[in-house]
C-alpha cells in the first residue's frame, strides 16, 4: 500500500502545522473594532449596522489616542453604570441616546452619543455617531490628553483664533465647543461687508460655515424672535 | 513512482493548498462585498478615489462590488432624464449602498413656476409679516425632489450696520410649505439638524 505509516505521519504533521498557523492567524489577526460589553442590553432601537459603526468609530478614536505605533487591542470595553440614556423625540421622529464607555486595560473613557430615525425622509435614517472626549472630572482612570475626531481637526484651527482683520473689518474668536464637539466662533467688531469677509477668511482656512456654530455679535437679527413653523 | 516522490508531491500540494487558502482568507479579510442598489440612473461605476480609476461598471441594481476596506471609493452615477448625476462615497462599514438620485437642477427649475414661488413667498410672509418692509425675498430654488426650498432676503434700504443678506429654508410637509429655519447669515448643521447637510452647504456657499 502506498499510504504507509510514515507517509501518514508526515502528512499529519504538515496538516497539523497548517491548522496551527491558521488558528494563530485567527487569534492574533488585527481587529478594527472595539466590542462594547453590555451594548445589546443597554442600547436599543439601533440597527446592527449602527452597532458595527459605533464599535468601529470607537476603535478609530482610541487609535488616535494610542502611543505611536501601537494599535488598540481592547477586550474590556464596558458601558459605565448609569451613564446610558435614550430619548425619542416625537416631533423629529428621532432616537437620541448617549453613554460612557470605560476601558480599564488602556485606562481610557469616552462619551458616545448617537442619533437614528425610522423615518425614511429623515437625514438620520442611517444613524449618526459622535465619539468625544470626556471632561476631566468624568475620567475615572485619570487624564490621558484625550484627542477626539473633532479636536484632532481643530487643534491647529483653534490656534488661529482670535483673528483680527482691521480692514475687513472683523474679529473672529473661538468661544468653545458645542454638545457634539463642534467649534463655536464669534464674529465681532464687524459690518455686513466685514461679516462676508470673515466667512471668506474662514473658507480660506477650510472651515465651512456649515460645520461651525457662528454667533454674529453686533448683528441684530430681526427674525430671531419669530415663531418657527417647522 | 517511488513512494518518497509521492510523499513530496503530496506535501507540496498540501502546502500549496494552505497558501492558497490563506491568501483567499486574507483576501476576504482585507475586503468585502457591498451591494449597490439604485433607481432612475443610466450608468453607475465604482471609482477608486485616490487615482480616480474606474474599478468597474455596475450594470444592474443589486450587483455586488468587491472593495478593499483600506481604500476609499466613490460611486459615480449619471441620472436618467430628470434626475441628477453625481458621486456618492462608499461607506465600507455598511453592506450596501443605495443611490436615490435627486431631481436634476433643470427639472427643479421647471417645477418652480411663478405660482409656486408666490405660494411659498406667502408662507414666508405669514411667518415673517415684516419681511417686505426691509427685504426683497428672492426667487430661490427647490432642492432634492422639490420638497425643500431655499431663498435669501436681500436688504433693500441701503447699506447699514444691519443690512446683511439672510438665508432661509422651507420644507413642504403634507402639501403645505413651512419655514424650517430662522432667516440667518449662515445656517449650520448643529443648529439645524433636520435640514439635509448638502442643502445647508449650498446655501452657505452662496453666502460666502
mmCIF file of C-alpha atoms in Angstrom, chain B:
data_model
loop_
_atom_site.group_PDB
_atom_site.id
_atom_site.type_symbol
_atom_site.label_atom_id
_atom_site.label_comp_id
_atom_site.label_asym_id
_atom_site.label_seq_id
_atom_site.Cartn_x
_atom_site.Cartn_y
_atom_site.Cartn_z
ATOM 1 C CA UNK B 1 6.715 6.082 -8.906
ATOM 2 C CA UNK B 2 8.765 5.936 -5.768
ATOM 3 C CA UNK B 3 6.943 6.307 -2.501
ATOM 4 C CA UNK B 4 9.190 9.202 -1.371
ATOM 5 C CA UNK B 5 8.458 11.186 -4.553
ATOM 6 C CA UNK B 6 4.754 10.706 -3.990
ATOM 7 C CA UNK B 7 5.080 11.925 -0.447
ATOM 8 C CA UNK B 8 6.961 15.042 -1.581
ATOM 9 C CA UNK B 9 4.312 15.759 -4.216
ATOM 10 C CA UNK B 10 1.538 15.351 -1.674
ATOM 11 C CA UNK B 11 3.296 17.621 0.833
ATOM 12 C CA UNK B 12 3.836 20.226 -1.905
ATOM 13 C CA UNK B 13 0.133 20.046 -2.816
ATOM 14 C CA UNK B 14 -0.821 20.439 0.838
ATOM 15 C CA UNK B 15 1.469 23.451 1.280
ATOM 16 C CA UNK B 16 0.154 24.979 -1.924
ATOM 17 C CA UNK B 17 -3.428 24.412 -0.784
ATOM 18 C CA UNK B 18 -2.615 26.006 2.589
ATOM 19 C CA UNK B 19 -1.056 29.037 0.909
ATOM 20 C CA UNK B 20 -3.992 29.430 -1.485
ATOM 21 C CA UNK B 21 -6.405 29.022 1.422
ATOM 22 C CA UNK B 22 -4.513 31.568 3.478
ATOM 23 C CA UNK B 23 -4.380 34.060 0.598
ATOM 24 C CA UNK B 24 -8.108 33.600 -0.033
ATOM 25 C CA UNK B 25 -8.792 34.117 3.657
ATOM 26 C CA UNK B 26 -6.655 37.284 3.676
ATOM 27 C CA UNK B 27 -8.425 38.474 0.562
ATOM 28 C CA UNK B 28 -11.787 38.265 2.305
ATOM 29 C CA UNK B 29 -10.325 39.759 5.496
ATOM 30 C CA UNK B 30 -8.962 42.856 3.750
ATOM 31 C CA UNK B 31 -12.048 43.475 1.690
ATOM 32 C CA UNK B 32 -15.732 42.895 1.443
ATOM 33 C CA UNK B 33 -18.607 42.821 -0.978
ATOM 34 C CA UNK B 34 -21.030 45.706 -0.987
ATOM 35 C CA UNK B 35 -24.333 45.589 -2.849
ATOM 36 C CA UNK B 36 -25.154 48.643 -4.922
ATOM 37 C CA UNK B 37 -28.838 49.406 -5.309
ATOM 38 C CA UNK B 38 -30.147 52.215 -7.440
ATOM 39 C CA UNK B 39 -33.035 53.518 -9.475
ATOM 40 C CA UNK B 40 -33.501 56.245 -12.101
ATOM 41 C CA UNK B 41 -29.881 56.052 -13.205
ATOM 42 C CA UNK B 42 -28.366 55.487 -16.626
ATOM 43 C CA UNK B 43 -24.903 54.472 -15.510
ATOM 44 C CA UNK B 44 -23.098 53.670 -12.254
ATOM 45 C CA UNK B 45 -19.403 52.966 -11.851
ATOM 46 C CA UNK B 46 -17.108 52.276 -8.914
ATOM 47 C CA UNK B 47 -14.176 54.684 -8.737
ATOM 48 C CA UNK B 48 -11.014 54.305 -6.667
ATOM 49 C CA UNK B 49 -10.820 57.733 -5.026
ATOM 50 C CA UNK B 50 -7.063 58.278 -4.886
ATOM 51 C CA UNK B 51 -6.393 57.514 -8.521
ATOM 52 C CA UNK B 52 -9.858 58.318 -9.954
ATOM 53 C CA UNK B 53 -9.564 54.964 -11.701
ATOM 54 C CA UNK B 54 -12.794 53.269 -12.710
ATOM 55 C CA UNK B 55 -12.731 49.889 -10.974
ATOM 56 C CA UNK B 56 -15.837 48.535 -12.618
ATOM 57 C CA UNK B 57 -19.122 49.411 -14.203
ATOM 58 C CA UNK B 58 -22.203 48.359 -12.257
ATOM 59 C CA UNK B 59 -24.757 47.197 -14.735
ATOM 60 C CA UNK B 60 -27.721 46.160 -12.606
ATOM 61 C CA UNK B 61 -29.190 47.320 -9.340
ATOM 62 C CA UNK B 62 -28.327 44.873 -6.573
ATOM 63 C CA UNK B 63 -24.966 43.914 -8.127
ATOM 64 C CA UNK B 64 -22.205 43.457 -5.573
ATOM 65 C CA UNK B 65 -18.773 45.013 -5.853
ATOM 66 C CA UNK B 66 -15.655 43.917 -4.034
ATOM 67 C CA UNK B 67 -13.820 46.705 -2.210
ATOM 68 C CA UNK B 68 -10.613 46.815 -0.226
ATOM 69 C CA UNK B 69 -11.505 48.046 3.273
ATOM 70 C CA UNK B 70 -8.377 50.205 3.481
ATOM 71 C CA UNK B 71 -9.112 52.156 0.331
ATOM 72 C CA UNK B 72 -11.590 54.921 -0.320
ATOM 73 C CA UNK B 73 -14.114 54.502 -3.118
ATOM 74 C CA UNK B 74 -16.851 56.535 -4.710
ATOM 75 C CA UNK B 75 -19.740 55.614 -6.946
ATOM 76 C CA UNK B 76 -20.115 57.872 -9.939
ATOM 77 C CA UNK B 77 -23.628 57.973 -11.324
ATOM 78 C CA UNK B 78 -25.406 59.502 -14.274
ATOM 79 C CA UNK B 79 -29.078 60.251 -13.762
ATOM 80 C CA UNK B 80 -31.702 59.279 -16.272
ATOM 81 C CA UNK B 81 -33.956 62.002 -17.690
ATOM 82 C CA UNK B 82 -34.925 64.475 -14.937
ATOM 83 C CA UNK B 83 -32.541 63.044 -12.351
ATOM 84 C CA UNK B 84 -29.248 64.440 -11.119
ATOM 85 C CA UNK B 85 -25.794 62.990 -11.719
ATOM 86 C CA UNK B 86 -23.113 62.926 -9.071
ATOM 87 C CA UNK B 87 -20.852 61.000 -6.749
ATOM 88 C CA UNK B 88 -21.505 59.157 -3.527
ATOM 89 C CA UNK B 89 -18.887 57.941 -1.042
ATOM 90 C CA UNK B 90 -18.824 54.218 -0.349
ATOM 91 C CA UNK B 91 -19.082 53.596 3.394
ATOM 92 C CA UNK B 92 -17.137 50.367 3.906
ATOM 93 C CA UNK B 93 -18.780 49.746 7.290
ATOM 94 C CA UNK B 94 -22.077 49.109 5.527
ATOM 95 C CA UNK B 95 -23.124 46.118 3.428
ATOM 96 C CA UNK B 96 -24.989 48.071 0.786
ATOM 97 C CA UNK B 97 -25.082 51.435 -0.864
ATOM 98 C CA UNK B 98 -28.396 52.791 -2.054
ATOM 99 C CA UNK B 99 -28.322 55.563 -4.642
ATOM 100 C CA UNK B 100 -31.505 57.562 -4.880
ATOM 101 C CA UNK B 101 -30.683 60.467 -7.177
ATOM 102 C CA UNK B 102 -32.478 63.715 -6.571
ATOM 103 C CA UNK B 103 -34.165 65.603 -9.375
ATOM 104 C CA UNK B 104 -31.842 67.448 -11.735
ATOM 105 C CA UNK B 105 -31.432 71.218 -11.412
ATOM 106 C CA UNK B 106 -33.209 71.574 -14.757
ATOM 107 C CA UNK B 107 -36.246 69.651 -13.550
ATOM 108 C CA UNK B 108 -36.314 71.501 -10.209
ATOM 109 C CA UNK B 109 -36.153 74.802 -12.042
ATOM 110 C CA UNK B 110 -39.086 73.811 -14.247
ATOM 111 C CA UNK B 111 -41.075 72.858 -11.133
ATOM 112 C CA UNK B 112 -40.566 76.283 -9.585
ATOM 113 C CA UNK B 113 -43.115 78.221 -11.604
ATOM 114 C CA UNK B 114 -44.404 81.695 -10.741
ATOM 115 C CA UNK B 115 -47.416 80.233 -8.973
ATOM 116 C CA UNK B 116 -45.298 78.077 -6.671
ATOM 117 C CA UNK B 117 -42.933 80.964 -5.893
ATOM 118 C CA UNK B 118 -45.914 83.147 -4.971
ATOM 119 C CA UNK B 119 -47.348 80.411 -2.753
ATOM 120 C CA UNK B 120 -44.056 79.874 -0.912
ATOM 121 C CA UNK B 121 -43.478 83.604 -0.515
ATOM 122 C CA UNK B 122 -46.937 83.872 1.000
ATOM 123 C CA UNK B 123 -45.905 81.329 3.637
ATOM 124 C CA UNK B 124 -42.722 83.303 4.289
ATOM 125 C CA UNK B 125 -44.734 86.469 4.729
ATOM 126 C CA UNK B 126 -47.070 84.683 7.111
ATOM 127 C CA UNK B 127 -44.133 83.522 9.225
ATOM 128 C CA UNK B 128 -42.342 86.862 8.995
ATOM 129 C CA UNK B 129 -45.012 89.553 8.426
ATOM 130 C CA UNK B 130 -42.496 92.422 8.370
ATOM 131 C CA UNK B 131 -40.163 90.871 5.848
ATOM 132 C CA UNK B 132 -41.303 93.137 2.983
ATOM 133 C CA UNK B 133 -40.579 96.290 4.949
ATOM 134 C CA UNK B 134 -36.825 95.859 4.774
ATOM 135 C CA UNK B 135 -36.115 92.943 2.467
ATOM 136 C CA UNK B 136 -36.738 91.673 -1.039
ATOM 137 C CA UNK B 137 -37.408 87.940 -0.958
ATOM 138 C CA UNK B 138 -35.527 86.382 -3.859
ATOM 139 C CA UNK B 139 -36.947 83.765 -6.246
ATOM 140 C CA UNK B 140 -34.974 80.989 -4.551
ATOM 141 C CA UNK B 141 -34.640 77.386 -5.619
ATOM 142 C CA UNK B 142 -36.026 73.927 -4.971
ATOM 143 C CA UNK B 143 -33.881 71.014 -3.809
ATOM 144 C CA UNK B 144 -33.950 67.206 -3.766
ATOM 145 C CA UNK B 145 -37.417 66.180 -5.072
ATOM 146 C CA UNK B 146 -38.848 69.662 -4.826
ATOM 147 C CA UNK B 147 -39.809 69.288 -1.174
ATOM 148 C CA UNK B 148 -37.075 71.643 0.056
ATOM 149 C CA UNK B 149 -36.813 75.305 -0.892
ATOM 150 C CA UNK B 150 -34.166 77.896 -0.082
ATOM 151 C CA UNK B 151 -34.126 81.607 -0.677
ATOM 152 C CA UNK B 152 -32.481 84.778 0.555
ATOM 153 C CA UNK B 153 -33.745 88.048 1.973
ATOM 154 C CA UNK B 154 -31.827 90.939 0.415
ATOM 155 C CA UNK B 155 -31.889 94.174 2.405
ATOM 156 C CA UNK B 156 -33.467 96.945 0.325
ATOM 157 C CA UNK B 157 -32.929 100.109 2.359
ATOM 158 C CA UNK B 158 -29.289 100.750 1.612
ATOM 159 C CA UNK B 159 -26.121 99.759 3.393
ATOM 160 C CA UNK B 160 -26.071 99.999 7.182
ATOM 161 C CA UNK B 161 -24.749 98.005 10.136
ATOM 162 C CA UNK B 162 -27.617 95.554 9.911
ATOM 163 C CA UNK B 163 -28.089 95.166 6.163
ATOM 164 C CA UNK B 164 -26.793 91.600 5.809
ATOM 165 C CA UNK B 165 -28.448 89.185 3.379
ATOM 166 C CA UNK B 166 -30.241 86.412 5.256
ATOM 167 C CA UNK B 167 -30.936 82.835 4.164
ATOM 168 C CA UNK B 168 -33.907 80.645 4.981
ATOM 169 C CA UNK B 169 -35.016 77.069 4.282
ATOM 170 C CA UNK B 170 -38.590 75.856 3.852
ATOM 171 C CA UNK B 171 -39.994 72.353 3.603
ATOM 172 C CA UNK B 172 -43.196 71.043 2.093
ATOM 173 C CA UNK B 173 -44.887 68.731 4.591
ATOM 174 C CA UNK B 174 -48.140 67.016 3.569
ATOM 175 C CA UNK B 175 -48.640 69.504 0.750
ATOM 176 C CA UNK B 176 -48.046 72.550 2.952
ATOM 177 C CA UNK B 177 -44.934 74.692 2.958
ATOM 178 C CA UNK B 178 -43.393 75.509 6.335
ATOM 179 C CA UNK B 179 -40.370 77.542 7.343
ATOM 180 C CA UNK B 180 -37.683 75.180 8.578
ATOM 181 C CA UNK B 181 -35.049 77.648 9.776
ATOM 182 C CA UNK B 182 -34.869 81.128 11.170
ATOM 183 C CA UNK B 183 -33.508 83.505 8.498
ATOM 184 C CA UNK B 184 -29.793 83.800 9.270
ATOM 185 C CA UNK B 185 -26.499 84.962 7.795
ATOM 186 C CA UNK B 186 -25.276 81.353 7.772
ATOM 187 C CA UNK B 187 -27.045 78.092 8.597
ATOM 188 C CA UNK B 188 -25.023 75.466 10.444
ATOM 189 C CA UNK B 189 -25.858 71.777 10.736
ATOM 190 C CA UNK B 190 -25.832 71.725 14.531
ATOM 191 C CA UNK B 191 -28.458 74.431 14.980
ATOM 192 C CA UNK B 192 -30.480 72.950 12.097
ATOM 193 C CA UNK B 193 -30.181 69.164 12.482
ATOM 194 C CA UNK B 194 -33.335 68.386 10.500
ATOM 195 C CA UNK B 195 -32.100 70.063 7.311
ATOM 196 C CA UNK B 196 -30.051 67.913 4.911
ATOM 197 C CA UNK B 197 -26.423 68.993 5.125
ATOM 198 C CA UNK B 198 -25.995 69.249 1.337
ATOM 199 C CA UNK B 199 -28.748 71.887 1.264
ATOM 200 C CA UNK B 200 -27.111 73.854 4.097
ATOM 201 C CA UNK B 201 -23.769 73.732 2.279
ATOM 202 C CA UNK B 202 -25.361 75.019 -0.903
ATOM 203 C CA UNK B 203 -26.964 77.894 0.999
ATOM 204 C CA UNK B 204 -23.744 78.782 2.795
ATOM 205 C CA UNK B 205 -21.793 78.618 -0.458
ATOM 206 C CA UNK B 206 -23.922 81.437 -1.783
ATOM 207 C CA UNK B 207 -23.464 83.434 1.435
ATOM 208 C CA UNK B 208 -19.670 83.456 1.334
#
